[in-house]
Short mmCIF file of C-alpha atoms in Angstrom, two decimals:
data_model
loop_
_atom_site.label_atom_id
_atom_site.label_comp_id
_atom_site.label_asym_id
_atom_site.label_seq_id
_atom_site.Cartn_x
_atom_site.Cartn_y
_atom_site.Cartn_z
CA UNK V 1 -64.56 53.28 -33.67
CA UNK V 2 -62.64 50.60 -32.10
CA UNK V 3 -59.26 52.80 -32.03
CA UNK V 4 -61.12 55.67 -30.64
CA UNK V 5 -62.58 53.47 -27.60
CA UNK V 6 -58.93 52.02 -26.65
CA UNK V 7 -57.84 55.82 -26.75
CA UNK V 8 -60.73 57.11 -24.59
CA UNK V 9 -59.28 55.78 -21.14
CA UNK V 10 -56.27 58.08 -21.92
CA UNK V 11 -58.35 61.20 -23.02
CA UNK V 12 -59.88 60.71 -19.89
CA UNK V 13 -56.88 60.85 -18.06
CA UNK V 14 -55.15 64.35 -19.65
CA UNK V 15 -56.54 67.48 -19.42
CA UNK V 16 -55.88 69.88 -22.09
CA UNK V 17 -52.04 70.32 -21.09
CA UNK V 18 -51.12 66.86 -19.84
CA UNK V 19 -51.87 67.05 -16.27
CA UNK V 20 -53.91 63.77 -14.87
CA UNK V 21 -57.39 64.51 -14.92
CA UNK V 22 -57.32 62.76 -11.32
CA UNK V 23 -54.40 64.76 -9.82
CA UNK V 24 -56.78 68.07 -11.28
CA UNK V 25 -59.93 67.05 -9.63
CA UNK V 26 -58.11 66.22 -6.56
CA UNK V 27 -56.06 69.21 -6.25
CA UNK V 28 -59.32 71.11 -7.26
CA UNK V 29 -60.89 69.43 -3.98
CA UNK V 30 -58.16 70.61 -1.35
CA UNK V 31 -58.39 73.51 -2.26
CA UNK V 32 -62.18 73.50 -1.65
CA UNK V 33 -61.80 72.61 1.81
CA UNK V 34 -58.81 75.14 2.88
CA UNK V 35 -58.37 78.83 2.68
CA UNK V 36 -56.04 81.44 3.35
CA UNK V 37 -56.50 83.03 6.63
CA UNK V 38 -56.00 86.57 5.05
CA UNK V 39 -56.84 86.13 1.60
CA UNK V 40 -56.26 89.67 0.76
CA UNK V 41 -52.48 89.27 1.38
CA UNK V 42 -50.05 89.30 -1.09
CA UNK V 43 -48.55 86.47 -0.03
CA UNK V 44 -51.88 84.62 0.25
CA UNK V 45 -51.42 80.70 -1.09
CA UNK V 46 -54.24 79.95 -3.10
CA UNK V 47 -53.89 83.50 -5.47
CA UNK V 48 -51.54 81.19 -8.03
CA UNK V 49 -54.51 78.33 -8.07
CA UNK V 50 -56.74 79.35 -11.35
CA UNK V 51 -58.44 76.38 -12.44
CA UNK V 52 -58.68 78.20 -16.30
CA UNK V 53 -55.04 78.45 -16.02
CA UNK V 54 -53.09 76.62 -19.32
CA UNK V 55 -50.47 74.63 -16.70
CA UNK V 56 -51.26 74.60 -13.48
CA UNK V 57 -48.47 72.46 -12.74
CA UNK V 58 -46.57 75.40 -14.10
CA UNK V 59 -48.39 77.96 -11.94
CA UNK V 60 -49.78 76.48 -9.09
CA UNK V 61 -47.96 77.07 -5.94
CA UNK V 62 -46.72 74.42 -3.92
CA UNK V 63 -46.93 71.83 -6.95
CA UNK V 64 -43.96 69.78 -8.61
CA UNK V 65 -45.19 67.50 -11.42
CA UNK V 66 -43.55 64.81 -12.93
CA UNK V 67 -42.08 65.09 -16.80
CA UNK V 68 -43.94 62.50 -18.45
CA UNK V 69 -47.69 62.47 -20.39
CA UNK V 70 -49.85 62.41 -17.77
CA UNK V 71 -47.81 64.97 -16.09
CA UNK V 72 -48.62 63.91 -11.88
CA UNK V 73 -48.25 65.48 -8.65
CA UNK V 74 -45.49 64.81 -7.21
CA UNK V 75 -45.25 67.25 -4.19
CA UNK V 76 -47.73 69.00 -2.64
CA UNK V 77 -46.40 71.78 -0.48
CA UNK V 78 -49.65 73.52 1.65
CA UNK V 79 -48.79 77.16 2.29
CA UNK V 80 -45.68 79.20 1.65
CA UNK V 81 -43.91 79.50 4.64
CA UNK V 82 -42.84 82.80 4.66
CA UNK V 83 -42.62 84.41 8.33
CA UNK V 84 -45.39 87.17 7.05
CA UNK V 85 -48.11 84.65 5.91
CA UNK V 86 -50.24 83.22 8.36
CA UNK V 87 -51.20 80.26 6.68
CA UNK V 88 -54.09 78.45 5.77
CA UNK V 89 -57.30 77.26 7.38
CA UNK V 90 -59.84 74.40 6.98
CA UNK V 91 -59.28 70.91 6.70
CA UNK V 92 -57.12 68.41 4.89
CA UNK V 93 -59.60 66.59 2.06
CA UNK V 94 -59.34 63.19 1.78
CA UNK V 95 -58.75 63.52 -1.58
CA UNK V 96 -55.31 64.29 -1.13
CA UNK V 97 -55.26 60.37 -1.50
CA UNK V 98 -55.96 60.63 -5.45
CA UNK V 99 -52.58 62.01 -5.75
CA UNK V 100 -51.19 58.34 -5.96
CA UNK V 101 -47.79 59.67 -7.41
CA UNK V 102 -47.46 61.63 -4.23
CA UNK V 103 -43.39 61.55 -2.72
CA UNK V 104 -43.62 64.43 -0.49
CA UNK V 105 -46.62 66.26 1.41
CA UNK V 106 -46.23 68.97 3.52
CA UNK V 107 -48.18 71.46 5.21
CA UNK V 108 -47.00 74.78 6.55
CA UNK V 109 -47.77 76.63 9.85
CA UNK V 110 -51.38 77.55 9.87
CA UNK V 111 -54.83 76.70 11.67
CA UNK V 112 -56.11 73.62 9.96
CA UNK V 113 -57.82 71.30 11.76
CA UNK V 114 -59.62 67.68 11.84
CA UNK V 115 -57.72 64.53 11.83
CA UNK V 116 -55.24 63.40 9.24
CA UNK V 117 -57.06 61.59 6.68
CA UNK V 118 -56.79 57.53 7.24
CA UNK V 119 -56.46 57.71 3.15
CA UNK V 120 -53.20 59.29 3.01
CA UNK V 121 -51.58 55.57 3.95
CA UNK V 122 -52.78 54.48 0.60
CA UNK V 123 -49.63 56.73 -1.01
CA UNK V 124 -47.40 54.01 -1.36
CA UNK V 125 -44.30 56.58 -3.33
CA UNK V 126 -44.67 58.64 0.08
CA UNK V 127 -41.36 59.64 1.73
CA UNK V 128 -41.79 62.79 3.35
CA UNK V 129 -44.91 63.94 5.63
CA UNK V 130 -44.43 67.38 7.05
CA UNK V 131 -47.85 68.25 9.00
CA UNK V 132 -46.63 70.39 11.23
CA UNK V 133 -47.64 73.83 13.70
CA UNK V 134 -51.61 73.60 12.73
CA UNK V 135 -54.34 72.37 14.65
CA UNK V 136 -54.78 68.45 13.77
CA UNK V 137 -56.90 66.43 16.12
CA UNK V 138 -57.87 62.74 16.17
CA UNK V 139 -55.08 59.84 16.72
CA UNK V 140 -52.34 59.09 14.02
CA UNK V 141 -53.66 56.89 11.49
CA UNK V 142 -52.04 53.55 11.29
CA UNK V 143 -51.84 53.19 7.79
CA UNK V 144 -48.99 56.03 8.18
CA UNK V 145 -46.84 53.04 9.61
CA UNK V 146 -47.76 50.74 6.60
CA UNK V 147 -45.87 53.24 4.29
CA UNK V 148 -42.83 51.34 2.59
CA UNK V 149 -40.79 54.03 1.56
CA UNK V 150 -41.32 56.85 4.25
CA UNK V 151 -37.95 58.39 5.11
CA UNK V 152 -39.54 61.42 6.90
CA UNK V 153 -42.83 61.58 9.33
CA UNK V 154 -43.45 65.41 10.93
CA UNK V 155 -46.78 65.63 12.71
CA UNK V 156 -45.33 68.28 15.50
CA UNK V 157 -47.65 71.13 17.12
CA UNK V 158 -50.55 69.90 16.97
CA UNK V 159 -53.31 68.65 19.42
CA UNK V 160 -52.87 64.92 18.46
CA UNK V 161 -54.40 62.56 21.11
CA UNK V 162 -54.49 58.93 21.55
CA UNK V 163 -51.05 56.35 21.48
CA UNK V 164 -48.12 56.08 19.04
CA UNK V 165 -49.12 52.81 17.19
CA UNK V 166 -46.79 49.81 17.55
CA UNK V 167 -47.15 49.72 13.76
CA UNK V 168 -44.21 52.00 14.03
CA UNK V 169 -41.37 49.17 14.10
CA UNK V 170 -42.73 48.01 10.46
CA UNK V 171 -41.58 51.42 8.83
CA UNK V 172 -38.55 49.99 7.44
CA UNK V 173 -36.80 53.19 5.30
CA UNK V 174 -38.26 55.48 7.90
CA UNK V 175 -35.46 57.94 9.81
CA UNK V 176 -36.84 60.74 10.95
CA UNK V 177 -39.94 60.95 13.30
CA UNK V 178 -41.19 63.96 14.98
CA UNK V 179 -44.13 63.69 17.08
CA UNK V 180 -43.48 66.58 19.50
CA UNK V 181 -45.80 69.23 21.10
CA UNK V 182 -48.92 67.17 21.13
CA UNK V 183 -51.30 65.36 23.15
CA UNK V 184 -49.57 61.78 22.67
CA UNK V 185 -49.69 59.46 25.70
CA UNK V 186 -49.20 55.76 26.59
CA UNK V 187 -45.86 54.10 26.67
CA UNK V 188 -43.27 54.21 23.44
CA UNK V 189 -43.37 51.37 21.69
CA UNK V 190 -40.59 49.59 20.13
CA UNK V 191 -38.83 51.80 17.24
CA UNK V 192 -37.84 51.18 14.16
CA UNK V 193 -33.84 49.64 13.89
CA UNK V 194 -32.52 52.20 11.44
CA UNK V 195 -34.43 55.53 13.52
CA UNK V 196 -32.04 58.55 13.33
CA UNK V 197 -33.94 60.98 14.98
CA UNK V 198 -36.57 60.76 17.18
CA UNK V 199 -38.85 63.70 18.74
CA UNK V 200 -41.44 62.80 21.48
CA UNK V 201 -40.79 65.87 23.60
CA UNK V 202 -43.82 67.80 24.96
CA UNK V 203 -46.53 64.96 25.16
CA UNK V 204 -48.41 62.77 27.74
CA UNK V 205 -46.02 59.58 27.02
CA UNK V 206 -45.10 57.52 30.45
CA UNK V 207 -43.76 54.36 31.17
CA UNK V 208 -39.89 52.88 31.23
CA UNK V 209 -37.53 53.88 28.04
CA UNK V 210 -37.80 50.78 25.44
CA UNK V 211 -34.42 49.34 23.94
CA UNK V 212 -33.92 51.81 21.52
CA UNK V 213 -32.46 51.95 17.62
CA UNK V 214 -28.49 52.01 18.18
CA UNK V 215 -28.22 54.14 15.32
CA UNK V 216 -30.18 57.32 16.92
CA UNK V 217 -28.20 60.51 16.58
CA UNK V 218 -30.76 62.73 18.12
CA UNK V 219 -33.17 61.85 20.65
CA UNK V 220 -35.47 64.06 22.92
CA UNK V 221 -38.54 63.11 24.83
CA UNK V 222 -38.71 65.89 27.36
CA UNK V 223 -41.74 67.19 28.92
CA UNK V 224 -43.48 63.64 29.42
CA UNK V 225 -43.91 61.59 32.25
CA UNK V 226 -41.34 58.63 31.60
CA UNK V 227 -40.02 57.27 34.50
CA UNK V 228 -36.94 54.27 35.43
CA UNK V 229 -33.30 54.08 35.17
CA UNK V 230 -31.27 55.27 31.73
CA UNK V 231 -29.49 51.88 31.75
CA UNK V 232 -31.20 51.40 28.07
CA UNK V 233 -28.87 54.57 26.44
CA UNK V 234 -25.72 52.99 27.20
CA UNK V 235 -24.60 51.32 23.95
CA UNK V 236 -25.99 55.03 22.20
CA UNK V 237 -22.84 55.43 20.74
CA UNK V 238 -24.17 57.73 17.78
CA UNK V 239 -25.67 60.25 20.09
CA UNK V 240 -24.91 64.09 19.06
CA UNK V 241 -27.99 65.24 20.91
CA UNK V 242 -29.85 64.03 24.31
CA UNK V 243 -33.06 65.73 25.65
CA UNK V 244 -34.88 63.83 28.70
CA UNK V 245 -35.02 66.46 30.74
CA UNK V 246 -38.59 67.31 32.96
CA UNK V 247 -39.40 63.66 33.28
CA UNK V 248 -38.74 61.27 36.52
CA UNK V 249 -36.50 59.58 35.49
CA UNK V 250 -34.32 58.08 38.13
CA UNK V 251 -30.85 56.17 39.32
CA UNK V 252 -27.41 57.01 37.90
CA UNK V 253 -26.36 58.45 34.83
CA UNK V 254 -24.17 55.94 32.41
CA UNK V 255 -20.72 56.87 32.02
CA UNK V 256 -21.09 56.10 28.12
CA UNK V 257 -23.16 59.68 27.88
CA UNK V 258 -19.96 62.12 29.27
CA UNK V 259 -18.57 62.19 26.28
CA UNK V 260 -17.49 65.39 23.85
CA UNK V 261 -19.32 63.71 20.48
CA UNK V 262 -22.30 63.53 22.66
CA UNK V 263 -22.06 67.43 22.65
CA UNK V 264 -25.77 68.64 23.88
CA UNK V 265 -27.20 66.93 26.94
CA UNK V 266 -30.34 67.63 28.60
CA UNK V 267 -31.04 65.39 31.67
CA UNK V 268 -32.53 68.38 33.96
CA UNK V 269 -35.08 68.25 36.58
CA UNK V 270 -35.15 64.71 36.82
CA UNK V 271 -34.69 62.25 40.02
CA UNK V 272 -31.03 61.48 39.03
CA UNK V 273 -28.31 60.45 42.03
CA UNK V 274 -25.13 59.51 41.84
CA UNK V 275 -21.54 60.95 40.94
CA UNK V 276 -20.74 62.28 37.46
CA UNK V 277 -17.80 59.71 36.58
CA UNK V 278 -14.05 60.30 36.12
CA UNK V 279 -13.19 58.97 32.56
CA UNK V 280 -10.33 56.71 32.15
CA UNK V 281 -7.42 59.14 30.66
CA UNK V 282 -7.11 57.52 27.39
CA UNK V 283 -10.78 56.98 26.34
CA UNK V 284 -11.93 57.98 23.59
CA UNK V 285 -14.76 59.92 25.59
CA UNK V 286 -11.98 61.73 27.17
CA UNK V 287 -11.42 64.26 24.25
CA UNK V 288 -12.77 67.53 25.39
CA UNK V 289 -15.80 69.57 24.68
CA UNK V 290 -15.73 72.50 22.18
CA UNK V 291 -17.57 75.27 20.90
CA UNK V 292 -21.17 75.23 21.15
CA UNK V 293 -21.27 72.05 23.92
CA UNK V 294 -24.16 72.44 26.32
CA UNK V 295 -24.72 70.02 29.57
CA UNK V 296 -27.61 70.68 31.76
CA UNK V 297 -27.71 68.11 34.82
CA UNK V 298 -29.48 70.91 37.22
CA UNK V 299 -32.00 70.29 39.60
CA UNK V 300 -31.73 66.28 40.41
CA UNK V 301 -29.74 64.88 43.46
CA UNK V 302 -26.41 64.34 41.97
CA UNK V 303 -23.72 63.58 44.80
CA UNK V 304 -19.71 64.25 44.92
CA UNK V 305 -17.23 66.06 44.34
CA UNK V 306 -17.01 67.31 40.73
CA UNK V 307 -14.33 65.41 38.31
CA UNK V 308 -12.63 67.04 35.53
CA UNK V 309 -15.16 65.02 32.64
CA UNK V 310 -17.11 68.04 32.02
CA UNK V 311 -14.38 70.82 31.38
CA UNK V 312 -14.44 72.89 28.47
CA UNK V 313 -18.40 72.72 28.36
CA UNK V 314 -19.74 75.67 27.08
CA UNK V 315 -22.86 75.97 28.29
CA UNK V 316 -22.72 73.86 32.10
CA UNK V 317 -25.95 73.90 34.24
CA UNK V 318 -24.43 72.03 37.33
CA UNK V 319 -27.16 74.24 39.92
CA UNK V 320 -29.77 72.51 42.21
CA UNK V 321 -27.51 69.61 42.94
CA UNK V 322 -25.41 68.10 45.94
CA UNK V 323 -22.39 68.37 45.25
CA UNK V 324 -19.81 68.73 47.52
CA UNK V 325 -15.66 69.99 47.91
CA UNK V 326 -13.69 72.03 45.71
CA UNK V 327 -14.35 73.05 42.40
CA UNK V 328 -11.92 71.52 39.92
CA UNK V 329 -9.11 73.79 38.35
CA UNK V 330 -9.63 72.51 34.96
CA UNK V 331 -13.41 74.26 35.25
CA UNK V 332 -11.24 77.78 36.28
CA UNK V 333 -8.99 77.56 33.96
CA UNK V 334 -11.52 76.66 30.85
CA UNK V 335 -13.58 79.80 32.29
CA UNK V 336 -11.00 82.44 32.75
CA UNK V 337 -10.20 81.25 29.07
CA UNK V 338 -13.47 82.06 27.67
CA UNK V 339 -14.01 78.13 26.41
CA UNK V 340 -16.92 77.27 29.27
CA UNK V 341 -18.90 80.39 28.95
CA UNK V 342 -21.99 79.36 31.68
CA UNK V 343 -21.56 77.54 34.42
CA UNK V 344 -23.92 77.59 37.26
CA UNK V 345 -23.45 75.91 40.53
CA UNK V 346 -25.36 77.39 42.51
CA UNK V 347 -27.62 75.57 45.24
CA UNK V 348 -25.09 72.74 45.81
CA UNK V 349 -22.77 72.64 48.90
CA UNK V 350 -19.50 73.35 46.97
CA UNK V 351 -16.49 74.54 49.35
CA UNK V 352 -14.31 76.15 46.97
CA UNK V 353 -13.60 77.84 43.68
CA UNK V 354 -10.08 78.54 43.07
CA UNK V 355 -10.12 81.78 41.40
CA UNK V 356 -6.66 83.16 39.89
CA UNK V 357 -5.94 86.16 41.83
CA UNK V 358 -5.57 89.49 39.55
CA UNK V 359 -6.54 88.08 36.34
CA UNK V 360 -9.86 89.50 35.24
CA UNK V 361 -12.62 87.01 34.76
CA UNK V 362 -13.91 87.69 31.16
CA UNK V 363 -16.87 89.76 30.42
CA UNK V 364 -18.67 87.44 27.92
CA UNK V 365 -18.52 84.58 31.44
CA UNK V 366 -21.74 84.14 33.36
CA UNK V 367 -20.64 82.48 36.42
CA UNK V 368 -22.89 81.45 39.36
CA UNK V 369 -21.87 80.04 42.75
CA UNK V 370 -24.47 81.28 45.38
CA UNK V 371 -25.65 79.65 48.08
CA UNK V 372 -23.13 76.76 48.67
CA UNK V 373 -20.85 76.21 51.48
CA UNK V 374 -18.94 79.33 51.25
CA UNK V 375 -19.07 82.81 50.68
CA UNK V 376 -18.28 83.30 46.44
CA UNK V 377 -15.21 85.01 45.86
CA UNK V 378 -15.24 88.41 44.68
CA UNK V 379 -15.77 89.67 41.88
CA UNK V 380 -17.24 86.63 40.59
CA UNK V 381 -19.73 84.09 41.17
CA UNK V 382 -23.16 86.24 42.46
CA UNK V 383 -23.77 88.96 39.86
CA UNK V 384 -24.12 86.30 36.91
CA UNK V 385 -26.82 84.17 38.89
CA UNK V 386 -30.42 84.44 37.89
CA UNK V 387 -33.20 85.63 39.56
CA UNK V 388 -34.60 82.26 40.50
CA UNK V 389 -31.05 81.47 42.53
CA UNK V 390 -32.12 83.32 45.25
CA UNK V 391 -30.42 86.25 47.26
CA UNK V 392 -28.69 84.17 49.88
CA UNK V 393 -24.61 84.21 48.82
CA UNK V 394 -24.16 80.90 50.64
CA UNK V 395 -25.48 78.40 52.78
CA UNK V 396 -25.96 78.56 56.88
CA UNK V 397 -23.00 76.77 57.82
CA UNK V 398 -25.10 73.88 60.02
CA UNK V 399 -26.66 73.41 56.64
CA UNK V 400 -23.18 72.42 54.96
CA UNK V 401 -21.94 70.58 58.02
CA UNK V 402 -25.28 68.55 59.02
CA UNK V 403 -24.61 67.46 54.65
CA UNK V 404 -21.14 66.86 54.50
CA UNK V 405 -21.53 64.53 57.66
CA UNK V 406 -23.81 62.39 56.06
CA UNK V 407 -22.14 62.50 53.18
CA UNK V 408 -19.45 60.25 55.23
#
């Protein structure tokens, strides 16, 4: 008798192949409170989940179990994925929490809704959570931000509301957050020191950029309402990707960011002034751009005449500007050779754009220069322009000379 009761705690905790009772009755539970949209497909997500099954951690779908007696769930994967499944429906149960050996959760594009369940901070093995293109409401529990070993944290499209808890800075191991395409507002608080990408774009957020983790490679926080001078991105050294574009943002932009490792930069329709800088000949940031480079600066108040920094973009949105004189030759000499392969400059109050008479401009070039001060040489610089530059070729010429006077 006394053997059998120190054994009964463990018979309590296998079902009949291995798997944790717990993890059962907890999986059992999710998938009481979601559904497949179209249950009849054959790609629906719950088809593989038969409770009289021998293993489910064998033939469940989305399930990875650990080796060992108990087997436990170690990833939970919500949904398949695949582009012809529309995904699941309902809510996320609480009892997701049970799954204490939990390392990864992630849910795939569907319509669940609710809020994120304040339990899921008690998964202390967590390191990814992928909760992402559903319909989650509520705030973002804190307890998230009290998980010590969370590499990974992917809450995007959604309808989350309320503020991005300052609990944040604690995540220690924590590199990846993607909050985007919700309903986030307040100010960003201070970030954790080892971030390496960072996603705010498409929320309510406003206020004055925080000092930020120097170890960022990707940032983007377009589509808010931040506001104040860019002075805090200057020592962003590890910066492959910059998105701040459709903010307010305001004053000059550093010379650290025109740089070729810095290779796509978004600072459009903004309140920027200023010049774009001339880099010292022997920087480093003076290496030029290659393939696949993409610098949008359209539609702030930039100033002056253009310098040779941005040559050999790719992809150069230099429209909606104020910029003034002749167009560099290093720009018409990296587009006649097929390297910058956009650039538009229209709506400025350029003066000149040296073409090279009789060589062909190639075909593969969109190239805009209407409405500046002067009339685009032909056969280039109109037929490339989008619809939204207008149909005026150039500028009335008491435009261009009432500018360039107090431009003195």
């Amino acid at each position: 008798m006394r053997v059998f009761l120190l054994l009964l705690p463990l018979v309590l905790l296998l079902s009949a192949e291995g798997i944790s009772v717990v993890d059962l009755s907890a999986l059992r539970e999710i998938k009481n409170s979601l559904t497949d949209i179209t249950s009849s497909s054959p790609n629906a997500f719950f088809t593989s989940w038969d409770f009289n099954a021998p293993d489910p951690c064998s033939s469940f779908a989305g399930i990875t179990c650990s080796m060992f007696i108990p087997k436990r769930v170690t990833t939970l994967t919500l949904g398949t994925g695949l582009s012809d499944s529309p995904g699941l429906a309902g809510i996320l149960s609480p009892a997701i929490s049970n799954l204490s050996e939990l390392t990864q959760l992630l849910l795939f594009t569907g319509i669940v809704t609710g809020p994120i369940p304040d339990q899921i901070g008690t998964l202390k093995k967590l390191s990814v959570i992928s909760l992402t293109n559903n319909r989650l409401t509520g705030s973002i529990p804190t307890s998230i931000f009290t998980l010590p070993n969370l590499h990974t944290l992917d809450l995007s499209h959604n309808q989350l509301s309320g503020t991005i808890p300052r609990s944040i800075s604690q995540l220690s191991s924590v590199k990846v957050v993607v909050l985007g395409s919700n309903k986030i507002s307040g100010e960003i608080p201070i970030l954790p020191m080892e971030l390496l990408h960072l996603d705010l774009s498409n929320n309510e957020l406003s206020g004055m950029l925080q000092r930020m983790p120097l170890t960022l490679r990707y940032l983007s926080v377009s589509g808010n309402r931040l506001w104040g001078p860019l002075s805090v991105l200057e020592s962003l050294s590890e910066l492959v990707y910059l998105d701040l574009s459709m903010n307010r943002f305001s004053g000059t932009i550093p010379s650290s960011l025109f740089r070729s490792t810095l290779s796509s930069m978004y600072l459009q329709r903004n309140n920027l002034t200023g010049r774009v800088p001339q880099q010292p000949l022997f920087s480093p940031a003076a290496t030029a751009y290659g393939p696949g480079s993409t610098v949008d600066l359209s539609h702030n108040s930039l100033t002056g005449e253009l310098t040779n920094t941005l040559a050999g973009v790719e992809t150069l949105f230099l429209n909606n500007n104020r910029f003034t004189g002749a167009v560099p030759k290093d720009y018409v000499e990296s587009v006649y050779s097929g390297n910058t392969r956009t650039l538009y400059l229209q709506h400025n109050y350029i003066a000149e754009f040296p073409v090279k008479e009789g060589l062909p401009m190639p075909d593969s070039v969109a190239l805009c220069l209407s409405y500046n001060c002067m009339v685009p040489p032909v056969p280039v610089g109109f037929m490339a322009c989008p619809a939204s530059a207008g149909e005026q070729i150039s500028r009335p010429v008491n435009q261009c000379s009432v500018f360039n006077t107090s431009m003195a």
